[in-house]
PDB file of C-alpha atoms and ligand atoms in Angstrom:
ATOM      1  CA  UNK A 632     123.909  54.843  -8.976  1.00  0.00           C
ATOM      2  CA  UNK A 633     124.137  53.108  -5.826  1.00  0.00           C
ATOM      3  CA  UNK A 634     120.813  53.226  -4.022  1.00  0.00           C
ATOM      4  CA  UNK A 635     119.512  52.539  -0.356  1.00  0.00           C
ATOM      5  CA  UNK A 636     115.671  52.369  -0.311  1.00  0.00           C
ATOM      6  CA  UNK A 637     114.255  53.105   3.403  1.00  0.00           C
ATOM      7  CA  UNK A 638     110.839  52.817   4.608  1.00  0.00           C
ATOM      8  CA  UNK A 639     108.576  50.322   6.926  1.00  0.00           C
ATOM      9  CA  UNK A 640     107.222  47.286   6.138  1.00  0.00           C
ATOM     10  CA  UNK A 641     104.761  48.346   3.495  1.00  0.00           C
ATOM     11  CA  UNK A 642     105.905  51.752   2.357  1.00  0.00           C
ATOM     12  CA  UNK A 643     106.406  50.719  -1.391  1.00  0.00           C
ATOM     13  CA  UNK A 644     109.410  50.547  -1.471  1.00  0.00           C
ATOM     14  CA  UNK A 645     109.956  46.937  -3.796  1.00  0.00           C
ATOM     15  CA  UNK A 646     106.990  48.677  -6.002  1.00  0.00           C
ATOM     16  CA  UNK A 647     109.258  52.028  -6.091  1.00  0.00           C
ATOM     17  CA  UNK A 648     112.563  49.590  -6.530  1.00  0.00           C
ATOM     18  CA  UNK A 649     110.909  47.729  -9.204  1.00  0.00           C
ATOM     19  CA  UNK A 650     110.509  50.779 -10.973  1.00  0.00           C
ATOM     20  CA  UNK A 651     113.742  52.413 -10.552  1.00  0.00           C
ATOM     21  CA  UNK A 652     115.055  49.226 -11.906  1.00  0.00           C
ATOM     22  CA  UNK A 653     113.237  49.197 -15.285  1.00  0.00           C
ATOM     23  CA  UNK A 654     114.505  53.065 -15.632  1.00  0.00           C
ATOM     24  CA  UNK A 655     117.964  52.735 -15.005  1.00  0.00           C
ATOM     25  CA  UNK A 656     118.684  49.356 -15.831  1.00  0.00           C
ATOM     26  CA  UNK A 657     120.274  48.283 -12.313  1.00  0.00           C
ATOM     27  CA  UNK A 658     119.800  45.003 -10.518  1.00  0.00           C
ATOM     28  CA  UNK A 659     117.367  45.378  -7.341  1.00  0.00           C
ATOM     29  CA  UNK A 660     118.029  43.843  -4.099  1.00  0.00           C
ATOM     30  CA  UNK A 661     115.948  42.991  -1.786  1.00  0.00           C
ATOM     31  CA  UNK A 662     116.878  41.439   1.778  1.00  0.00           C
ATOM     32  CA  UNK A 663     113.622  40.337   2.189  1.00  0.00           C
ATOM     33  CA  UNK A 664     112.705  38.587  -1.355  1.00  0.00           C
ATOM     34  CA  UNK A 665     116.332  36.905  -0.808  1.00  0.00           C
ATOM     35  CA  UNK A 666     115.270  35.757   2.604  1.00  0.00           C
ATOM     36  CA  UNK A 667     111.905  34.580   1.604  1.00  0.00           C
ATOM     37  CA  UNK A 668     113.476  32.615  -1.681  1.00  0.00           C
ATOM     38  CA  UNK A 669     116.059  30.925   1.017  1.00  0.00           C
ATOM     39  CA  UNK A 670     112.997  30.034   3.077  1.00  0.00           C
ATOM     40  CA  UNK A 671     110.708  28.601   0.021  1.00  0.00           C
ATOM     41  CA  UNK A 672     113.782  26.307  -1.208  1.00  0.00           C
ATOM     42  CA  UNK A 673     114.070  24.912   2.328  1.00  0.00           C
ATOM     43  CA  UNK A 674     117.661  25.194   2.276  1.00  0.00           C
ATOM     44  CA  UNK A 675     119.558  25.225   6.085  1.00  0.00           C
ATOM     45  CA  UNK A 676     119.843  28.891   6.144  1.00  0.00           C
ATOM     46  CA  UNK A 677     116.225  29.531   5.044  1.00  0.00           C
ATOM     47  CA  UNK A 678     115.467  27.706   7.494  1.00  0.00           C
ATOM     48  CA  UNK A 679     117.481  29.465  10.360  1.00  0.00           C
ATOM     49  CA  UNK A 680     116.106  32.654   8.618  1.00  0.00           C
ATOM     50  CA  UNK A 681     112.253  31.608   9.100  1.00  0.00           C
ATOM     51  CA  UNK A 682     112.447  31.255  12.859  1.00  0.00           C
ATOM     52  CA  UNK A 683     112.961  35.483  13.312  1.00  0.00           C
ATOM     53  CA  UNK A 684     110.727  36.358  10.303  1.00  0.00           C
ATOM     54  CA  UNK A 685     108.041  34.165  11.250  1.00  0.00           C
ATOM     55  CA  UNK A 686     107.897  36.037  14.371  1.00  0.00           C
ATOM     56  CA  UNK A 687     108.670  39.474  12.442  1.00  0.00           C
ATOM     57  CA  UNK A 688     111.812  40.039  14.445  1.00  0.00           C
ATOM     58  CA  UNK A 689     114.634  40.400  12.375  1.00  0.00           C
ATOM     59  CA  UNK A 690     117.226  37.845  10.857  1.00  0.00           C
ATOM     60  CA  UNK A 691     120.883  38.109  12.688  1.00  0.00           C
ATOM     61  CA  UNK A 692     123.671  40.115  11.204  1.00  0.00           C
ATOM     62  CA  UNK A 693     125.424  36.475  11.138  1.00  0.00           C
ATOM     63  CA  UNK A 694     123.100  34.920   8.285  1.00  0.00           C
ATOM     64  CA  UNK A 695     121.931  38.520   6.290  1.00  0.00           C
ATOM     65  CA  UNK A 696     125.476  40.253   6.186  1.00  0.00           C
ATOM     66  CA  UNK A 697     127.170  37.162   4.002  1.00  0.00           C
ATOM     67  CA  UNK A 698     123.526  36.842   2.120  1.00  0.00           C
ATOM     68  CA  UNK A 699     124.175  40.837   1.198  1.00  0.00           C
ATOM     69  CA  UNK A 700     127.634  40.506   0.726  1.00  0.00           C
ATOM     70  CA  UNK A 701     127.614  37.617  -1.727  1.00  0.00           C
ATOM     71  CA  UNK A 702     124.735  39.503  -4.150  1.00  0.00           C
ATOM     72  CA  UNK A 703     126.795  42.765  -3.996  1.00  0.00           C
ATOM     73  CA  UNK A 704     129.870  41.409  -5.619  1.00  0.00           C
ATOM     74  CA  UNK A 705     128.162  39.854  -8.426  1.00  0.00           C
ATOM     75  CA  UNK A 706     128.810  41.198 -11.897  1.00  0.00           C
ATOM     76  CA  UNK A 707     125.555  43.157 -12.496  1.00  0.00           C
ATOM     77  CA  UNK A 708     126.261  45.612  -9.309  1.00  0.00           C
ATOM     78  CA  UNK A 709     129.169  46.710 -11.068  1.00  0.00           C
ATOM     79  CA  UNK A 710     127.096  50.004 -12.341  1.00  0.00           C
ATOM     80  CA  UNK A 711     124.582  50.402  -9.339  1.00  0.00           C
ATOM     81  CA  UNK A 712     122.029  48.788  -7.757  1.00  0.00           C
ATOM     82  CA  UNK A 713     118.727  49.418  -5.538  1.00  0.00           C
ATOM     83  CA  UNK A 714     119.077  47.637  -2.164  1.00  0.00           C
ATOM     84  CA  UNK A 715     115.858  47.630  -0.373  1.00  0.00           C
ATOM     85  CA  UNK A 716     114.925  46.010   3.202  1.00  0.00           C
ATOM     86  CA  UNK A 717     118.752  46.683   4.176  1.00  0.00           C
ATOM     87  CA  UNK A 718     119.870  47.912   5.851  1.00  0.00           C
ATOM     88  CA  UNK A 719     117.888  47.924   8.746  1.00  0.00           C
ATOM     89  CA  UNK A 720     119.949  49.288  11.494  1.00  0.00           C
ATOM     90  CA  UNK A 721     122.993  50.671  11.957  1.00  0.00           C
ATOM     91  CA  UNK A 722     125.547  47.756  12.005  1.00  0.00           C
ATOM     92  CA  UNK A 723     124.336  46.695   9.060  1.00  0.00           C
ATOM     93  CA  UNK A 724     124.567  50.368   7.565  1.00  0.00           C
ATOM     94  CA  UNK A 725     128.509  50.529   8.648  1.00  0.00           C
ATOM     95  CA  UNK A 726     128.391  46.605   7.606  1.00  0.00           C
ATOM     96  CA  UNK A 727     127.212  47.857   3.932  1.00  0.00           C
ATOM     97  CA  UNK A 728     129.838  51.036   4.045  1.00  0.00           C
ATOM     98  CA  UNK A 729     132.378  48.398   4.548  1.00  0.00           C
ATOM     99  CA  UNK A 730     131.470  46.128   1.778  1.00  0.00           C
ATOM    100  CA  UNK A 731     130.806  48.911  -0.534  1.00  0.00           C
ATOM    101  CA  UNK A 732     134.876  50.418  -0.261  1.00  0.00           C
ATOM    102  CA  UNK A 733     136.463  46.967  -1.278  1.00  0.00           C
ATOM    103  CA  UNK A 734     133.829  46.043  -3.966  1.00  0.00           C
ATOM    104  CA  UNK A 735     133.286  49.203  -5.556  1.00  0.00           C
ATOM    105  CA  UNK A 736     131.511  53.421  -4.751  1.00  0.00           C
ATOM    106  CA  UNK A 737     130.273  54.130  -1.472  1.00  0.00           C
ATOM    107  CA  UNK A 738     125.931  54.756  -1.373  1.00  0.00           C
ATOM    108  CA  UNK A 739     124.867  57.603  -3.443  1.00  0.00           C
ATOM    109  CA  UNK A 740     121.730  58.530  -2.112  1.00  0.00           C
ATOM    110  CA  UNK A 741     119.214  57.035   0.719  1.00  0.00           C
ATOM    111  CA  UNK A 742     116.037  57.719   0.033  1.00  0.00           C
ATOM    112  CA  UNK A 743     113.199  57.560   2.699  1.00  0.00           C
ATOM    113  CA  UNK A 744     109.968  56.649   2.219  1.00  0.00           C
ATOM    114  CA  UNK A 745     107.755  58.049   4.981  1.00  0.00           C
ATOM    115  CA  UNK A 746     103.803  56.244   5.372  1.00  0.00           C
ATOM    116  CA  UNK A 747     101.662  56.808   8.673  1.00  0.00           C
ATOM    117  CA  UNK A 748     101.383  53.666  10.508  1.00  0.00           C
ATOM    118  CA  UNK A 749      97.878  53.241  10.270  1.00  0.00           C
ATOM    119  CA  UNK A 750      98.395  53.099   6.457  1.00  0.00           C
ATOM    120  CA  UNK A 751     101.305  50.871   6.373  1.00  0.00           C
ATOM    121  CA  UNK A 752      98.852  48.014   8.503  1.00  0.00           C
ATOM    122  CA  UNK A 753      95.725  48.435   6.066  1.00  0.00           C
ATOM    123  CA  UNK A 754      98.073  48.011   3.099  1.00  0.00           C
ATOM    124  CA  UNK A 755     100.136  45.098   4.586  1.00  0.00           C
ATOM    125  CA  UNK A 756      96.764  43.117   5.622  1.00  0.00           C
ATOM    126  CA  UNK A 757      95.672  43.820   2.194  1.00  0.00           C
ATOM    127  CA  UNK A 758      98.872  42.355   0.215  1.00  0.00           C
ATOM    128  CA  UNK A 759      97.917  39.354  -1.808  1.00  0.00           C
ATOM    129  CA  UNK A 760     100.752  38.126  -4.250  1.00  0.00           C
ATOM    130  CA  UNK A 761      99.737  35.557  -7.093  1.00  0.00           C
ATOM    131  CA  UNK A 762     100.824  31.846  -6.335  1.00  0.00           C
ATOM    132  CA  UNK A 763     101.900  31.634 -10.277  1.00  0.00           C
ATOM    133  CA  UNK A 764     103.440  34.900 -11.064  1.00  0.00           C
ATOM    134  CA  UNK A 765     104.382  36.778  -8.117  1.00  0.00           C
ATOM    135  CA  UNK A 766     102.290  39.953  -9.291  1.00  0.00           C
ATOM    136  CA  UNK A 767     101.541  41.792  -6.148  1.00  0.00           C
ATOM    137  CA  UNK A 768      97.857  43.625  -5.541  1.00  0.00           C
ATOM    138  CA  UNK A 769      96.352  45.166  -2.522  1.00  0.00           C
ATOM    139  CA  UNK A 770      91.965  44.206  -1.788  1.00  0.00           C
ATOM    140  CA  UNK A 771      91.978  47.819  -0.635  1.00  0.00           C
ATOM    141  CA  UNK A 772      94.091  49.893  -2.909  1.00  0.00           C
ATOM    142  CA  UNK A 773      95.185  47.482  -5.687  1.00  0.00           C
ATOM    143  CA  UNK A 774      92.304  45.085  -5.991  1.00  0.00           C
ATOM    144  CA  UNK A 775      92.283  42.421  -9.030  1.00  0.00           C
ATOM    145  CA  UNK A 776      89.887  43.459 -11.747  1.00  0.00           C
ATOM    146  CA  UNK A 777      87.928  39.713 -10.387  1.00  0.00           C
ATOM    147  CA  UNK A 778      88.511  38.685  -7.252  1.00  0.00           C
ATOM    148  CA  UNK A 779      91.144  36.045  -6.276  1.00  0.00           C
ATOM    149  CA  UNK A 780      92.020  35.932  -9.651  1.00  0.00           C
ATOM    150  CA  UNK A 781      95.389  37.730 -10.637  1.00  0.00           C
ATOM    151  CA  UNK A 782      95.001  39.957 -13.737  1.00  0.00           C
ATOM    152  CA  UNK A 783      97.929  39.002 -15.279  1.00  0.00           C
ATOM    153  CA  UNK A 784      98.402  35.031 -15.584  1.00  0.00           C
ATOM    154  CA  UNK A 785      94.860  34.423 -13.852  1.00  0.00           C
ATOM    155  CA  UNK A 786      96.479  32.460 -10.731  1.00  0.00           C
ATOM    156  CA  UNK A 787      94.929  32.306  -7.461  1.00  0.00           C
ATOM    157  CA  UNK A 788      96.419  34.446  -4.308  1.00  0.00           C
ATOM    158  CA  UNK A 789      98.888  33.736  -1.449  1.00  0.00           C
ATOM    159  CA  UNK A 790      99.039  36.450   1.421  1.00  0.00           C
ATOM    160  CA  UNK A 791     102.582  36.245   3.166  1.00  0.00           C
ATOM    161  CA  UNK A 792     102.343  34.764   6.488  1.00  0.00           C
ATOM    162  CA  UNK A 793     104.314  37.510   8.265  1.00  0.00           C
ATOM    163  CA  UNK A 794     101.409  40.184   6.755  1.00  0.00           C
ATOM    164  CA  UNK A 795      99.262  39.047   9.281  1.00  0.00           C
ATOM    165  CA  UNK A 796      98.006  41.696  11.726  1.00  0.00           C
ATOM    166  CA  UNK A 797      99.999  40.254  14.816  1.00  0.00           C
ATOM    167  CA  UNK A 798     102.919  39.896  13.217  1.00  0.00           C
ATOM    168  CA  UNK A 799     102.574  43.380  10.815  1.00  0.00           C
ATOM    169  CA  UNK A 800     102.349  45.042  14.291  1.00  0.00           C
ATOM    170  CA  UNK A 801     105.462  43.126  15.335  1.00  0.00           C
ATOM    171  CA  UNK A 802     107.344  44.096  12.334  1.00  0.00           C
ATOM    172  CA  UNK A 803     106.554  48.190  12.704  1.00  0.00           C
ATOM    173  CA  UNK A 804     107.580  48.518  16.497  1.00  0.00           C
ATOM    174  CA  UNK A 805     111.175  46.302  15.402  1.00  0.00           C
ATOM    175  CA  UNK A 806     111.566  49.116  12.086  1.00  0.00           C
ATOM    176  CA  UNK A 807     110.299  52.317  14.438  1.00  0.00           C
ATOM    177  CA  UNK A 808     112.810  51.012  16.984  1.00  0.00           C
ATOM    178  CA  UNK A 809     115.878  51.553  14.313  1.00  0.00           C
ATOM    179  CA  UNK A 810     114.112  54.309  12.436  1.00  0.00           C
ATOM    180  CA  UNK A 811     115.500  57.373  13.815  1.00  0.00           C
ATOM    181  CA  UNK A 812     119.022  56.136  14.511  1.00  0.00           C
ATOM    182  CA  UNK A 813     119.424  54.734  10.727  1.00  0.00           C
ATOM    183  CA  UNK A 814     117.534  58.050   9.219  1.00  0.00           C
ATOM    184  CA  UNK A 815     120.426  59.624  10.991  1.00  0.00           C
ATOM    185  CA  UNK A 816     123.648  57.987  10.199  1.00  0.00           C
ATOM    186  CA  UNK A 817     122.367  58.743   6.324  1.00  0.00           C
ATOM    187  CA  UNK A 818     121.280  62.357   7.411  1.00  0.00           C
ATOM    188  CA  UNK A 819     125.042  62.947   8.891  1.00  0.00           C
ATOM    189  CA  UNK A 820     126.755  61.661   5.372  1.00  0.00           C
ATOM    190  CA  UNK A 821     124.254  63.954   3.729  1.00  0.00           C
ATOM    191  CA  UNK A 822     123.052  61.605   1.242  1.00  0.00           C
ATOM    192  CA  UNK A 823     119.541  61.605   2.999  1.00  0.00           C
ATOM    193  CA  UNK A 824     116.267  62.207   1.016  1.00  0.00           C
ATOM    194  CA  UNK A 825     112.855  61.781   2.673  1.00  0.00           C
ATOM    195  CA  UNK A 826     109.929  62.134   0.640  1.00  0.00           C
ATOM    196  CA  UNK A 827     106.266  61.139   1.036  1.00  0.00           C
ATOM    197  CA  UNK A 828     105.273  58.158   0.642  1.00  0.00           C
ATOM    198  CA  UNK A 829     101.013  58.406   1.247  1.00  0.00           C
ATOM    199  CA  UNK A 830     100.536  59.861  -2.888  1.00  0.00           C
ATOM    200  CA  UNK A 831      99.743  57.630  -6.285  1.00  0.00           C
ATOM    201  CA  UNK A 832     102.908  55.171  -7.104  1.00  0.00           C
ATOM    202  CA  UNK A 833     103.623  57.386  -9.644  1.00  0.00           C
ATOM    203  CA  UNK A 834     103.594  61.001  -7.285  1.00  0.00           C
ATOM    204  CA  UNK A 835     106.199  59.020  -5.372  1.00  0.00           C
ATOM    205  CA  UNK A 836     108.153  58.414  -8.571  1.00  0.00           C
ATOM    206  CA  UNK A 837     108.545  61.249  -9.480  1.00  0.00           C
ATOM    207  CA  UNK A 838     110.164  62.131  -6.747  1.00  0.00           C
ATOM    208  CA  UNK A 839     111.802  59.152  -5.870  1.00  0.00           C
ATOM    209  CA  UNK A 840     113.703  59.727  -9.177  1.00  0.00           C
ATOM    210  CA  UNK A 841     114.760  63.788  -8.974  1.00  0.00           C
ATOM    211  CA  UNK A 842     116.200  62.157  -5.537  1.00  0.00           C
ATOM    212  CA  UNK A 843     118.322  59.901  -7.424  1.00  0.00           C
ATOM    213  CA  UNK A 844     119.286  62.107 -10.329  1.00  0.00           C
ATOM    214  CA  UNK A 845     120.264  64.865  -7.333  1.00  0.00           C
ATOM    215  CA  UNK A 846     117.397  67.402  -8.633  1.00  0.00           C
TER     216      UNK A 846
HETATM  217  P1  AMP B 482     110.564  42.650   4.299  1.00  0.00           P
HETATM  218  O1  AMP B 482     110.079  41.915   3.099  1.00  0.00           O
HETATM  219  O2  AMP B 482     111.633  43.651   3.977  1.00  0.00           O
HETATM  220  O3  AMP B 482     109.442  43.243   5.111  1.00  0.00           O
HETATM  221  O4  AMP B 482     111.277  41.564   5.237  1.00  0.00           O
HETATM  222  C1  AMP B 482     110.571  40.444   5.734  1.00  0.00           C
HETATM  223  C2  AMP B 482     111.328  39.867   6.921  1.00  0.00           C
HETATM  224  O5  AMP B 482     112.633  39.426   6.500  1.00  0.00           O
HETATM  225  C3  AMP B 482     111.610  40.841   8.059  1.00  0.00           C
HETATM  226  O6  AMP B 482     110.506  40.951   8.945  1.00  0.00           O
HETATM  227  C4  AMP B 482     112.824  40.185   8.721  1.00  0.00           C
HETATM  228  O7  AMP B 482     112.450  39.068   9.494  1.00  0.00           O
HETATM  229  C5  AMP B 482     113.597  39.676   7.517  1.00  0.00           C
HETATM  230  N1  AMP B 482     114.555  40.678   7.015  1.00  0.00           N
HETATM  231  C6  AMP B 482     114.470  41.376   5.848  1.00  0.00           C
HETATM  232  N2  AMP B 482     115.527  42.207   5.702  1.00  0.00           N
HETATM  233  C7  AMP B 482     116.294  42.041   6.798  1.00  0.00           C
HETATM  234  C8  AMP B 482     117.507  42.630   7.254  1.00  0.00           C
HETATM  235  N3  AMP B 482     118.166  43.564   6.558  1.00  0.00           N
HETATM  236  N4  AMP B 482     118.009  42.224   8.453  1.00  0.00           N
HETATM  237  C9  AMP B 482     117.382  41.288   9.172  1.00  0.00           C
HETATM  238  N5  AMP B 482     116.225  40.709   8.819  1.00  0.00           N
HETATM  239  C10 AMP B 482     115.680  41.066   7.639  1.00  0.00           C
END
């Protein structure tokens, strides 16, 4: 199962990816967890990277493609994999077709996951991701049972810097800008699923996985 995951900023889909993972057993990848791990290690290419996402623009083709490349050949993509956060236009979506016919199967299915705007803001601005564990709630929909304490390990909270409202407003006009064209090129290889993404996690699930499974 090779899997794109599409969707704005804040659509679910690393909660959806997450899942997928623990059903099927396949590695997921995110561009944006990979970018943000380059960025926290301080390494010359994180810091390259930080300049665009800082500003919520995106990364160039010249730093993400290699990033992509280099994950997708490893060992445990062999079977499948979830990619989410790429690609995100449609240079990297030819980019990915390329990679894909040396290394192994072309993309089974792209799903989309579609959120109203006004949504995908109040559940960005209300992201906070524990500073020990990484276990990501929401103050709105996802709150901790007490606050600013994570239920799991009982860390304190980080909020990303790039979910702030400036730059969350940034980040939706650069994905709406790419939308349609990159809906399209998935749409014309017929491997296009759209579902809704404004239901429980688990609605979208659901559905999310009879997409997969071709149901
Ligand atoms: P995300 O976590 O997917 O919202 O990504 C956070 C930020 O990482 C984006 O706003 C971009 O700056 C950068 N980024 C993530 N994926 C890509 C990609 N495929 N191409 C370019 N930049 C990316």
């Amino acid at each position: 199962m090779k899997i794109v995951l599409l969707g704005a900023p804040g659509s679910g889909k690393g909660t959806q990816a997450k899942k997928l993972m623990e059903k099927y057993s396949i590695p997921e990848i995110s561009a944006g967890e990979m970018l943000r791990k380059a960025v926290a290690d301080g390494s010359q290419f994180g810091k390259d990277a930080k300049v665009y996402m800082e500003k919520g623009e995106l990364v160039p083709d010249s730093i993400v493609l290699g990033m992509i490349h280099g994950r997708l050949k490893k060992e445990d993509c062999k079977k499948g994999f979830i990619i989410t956060g790429f690609p995100r236009n449609d240079s990297q979506a030819v980019a990915l077709d390329k990679m894909l016919s040396v290394i192994s199967a072309p993309v089974s299915v792209a799903v989309s996951i579609d959120v109203p705007r006004e949504e995908l803001v109040k559940r960005m601005s209300g992201r906070r991701i524990c500073k020990s564990c990484g276990e990501v709630f929401n103050i709105y929909s996802l709150p901790p049972k007490i606050d600013g304490i994570c239920d799991i390990c009982k860390g304190s909270f980080y909020q990303r810097d790039d979910d702030k409202e400036e730059t969350i407003l940034k980040r939706l006009t650069v994905y709406d800008a790419q939308k349609t064209s990159l809906i399209d090129y998935y749409k014309k290889k017929g491997i296009l699923k759209s579902i809704t993404g404004s239901v429980t996690v688990t609605a979208i699930f659901q559905k999310v996985c009879a997409a997969v499974e071709g149901k």
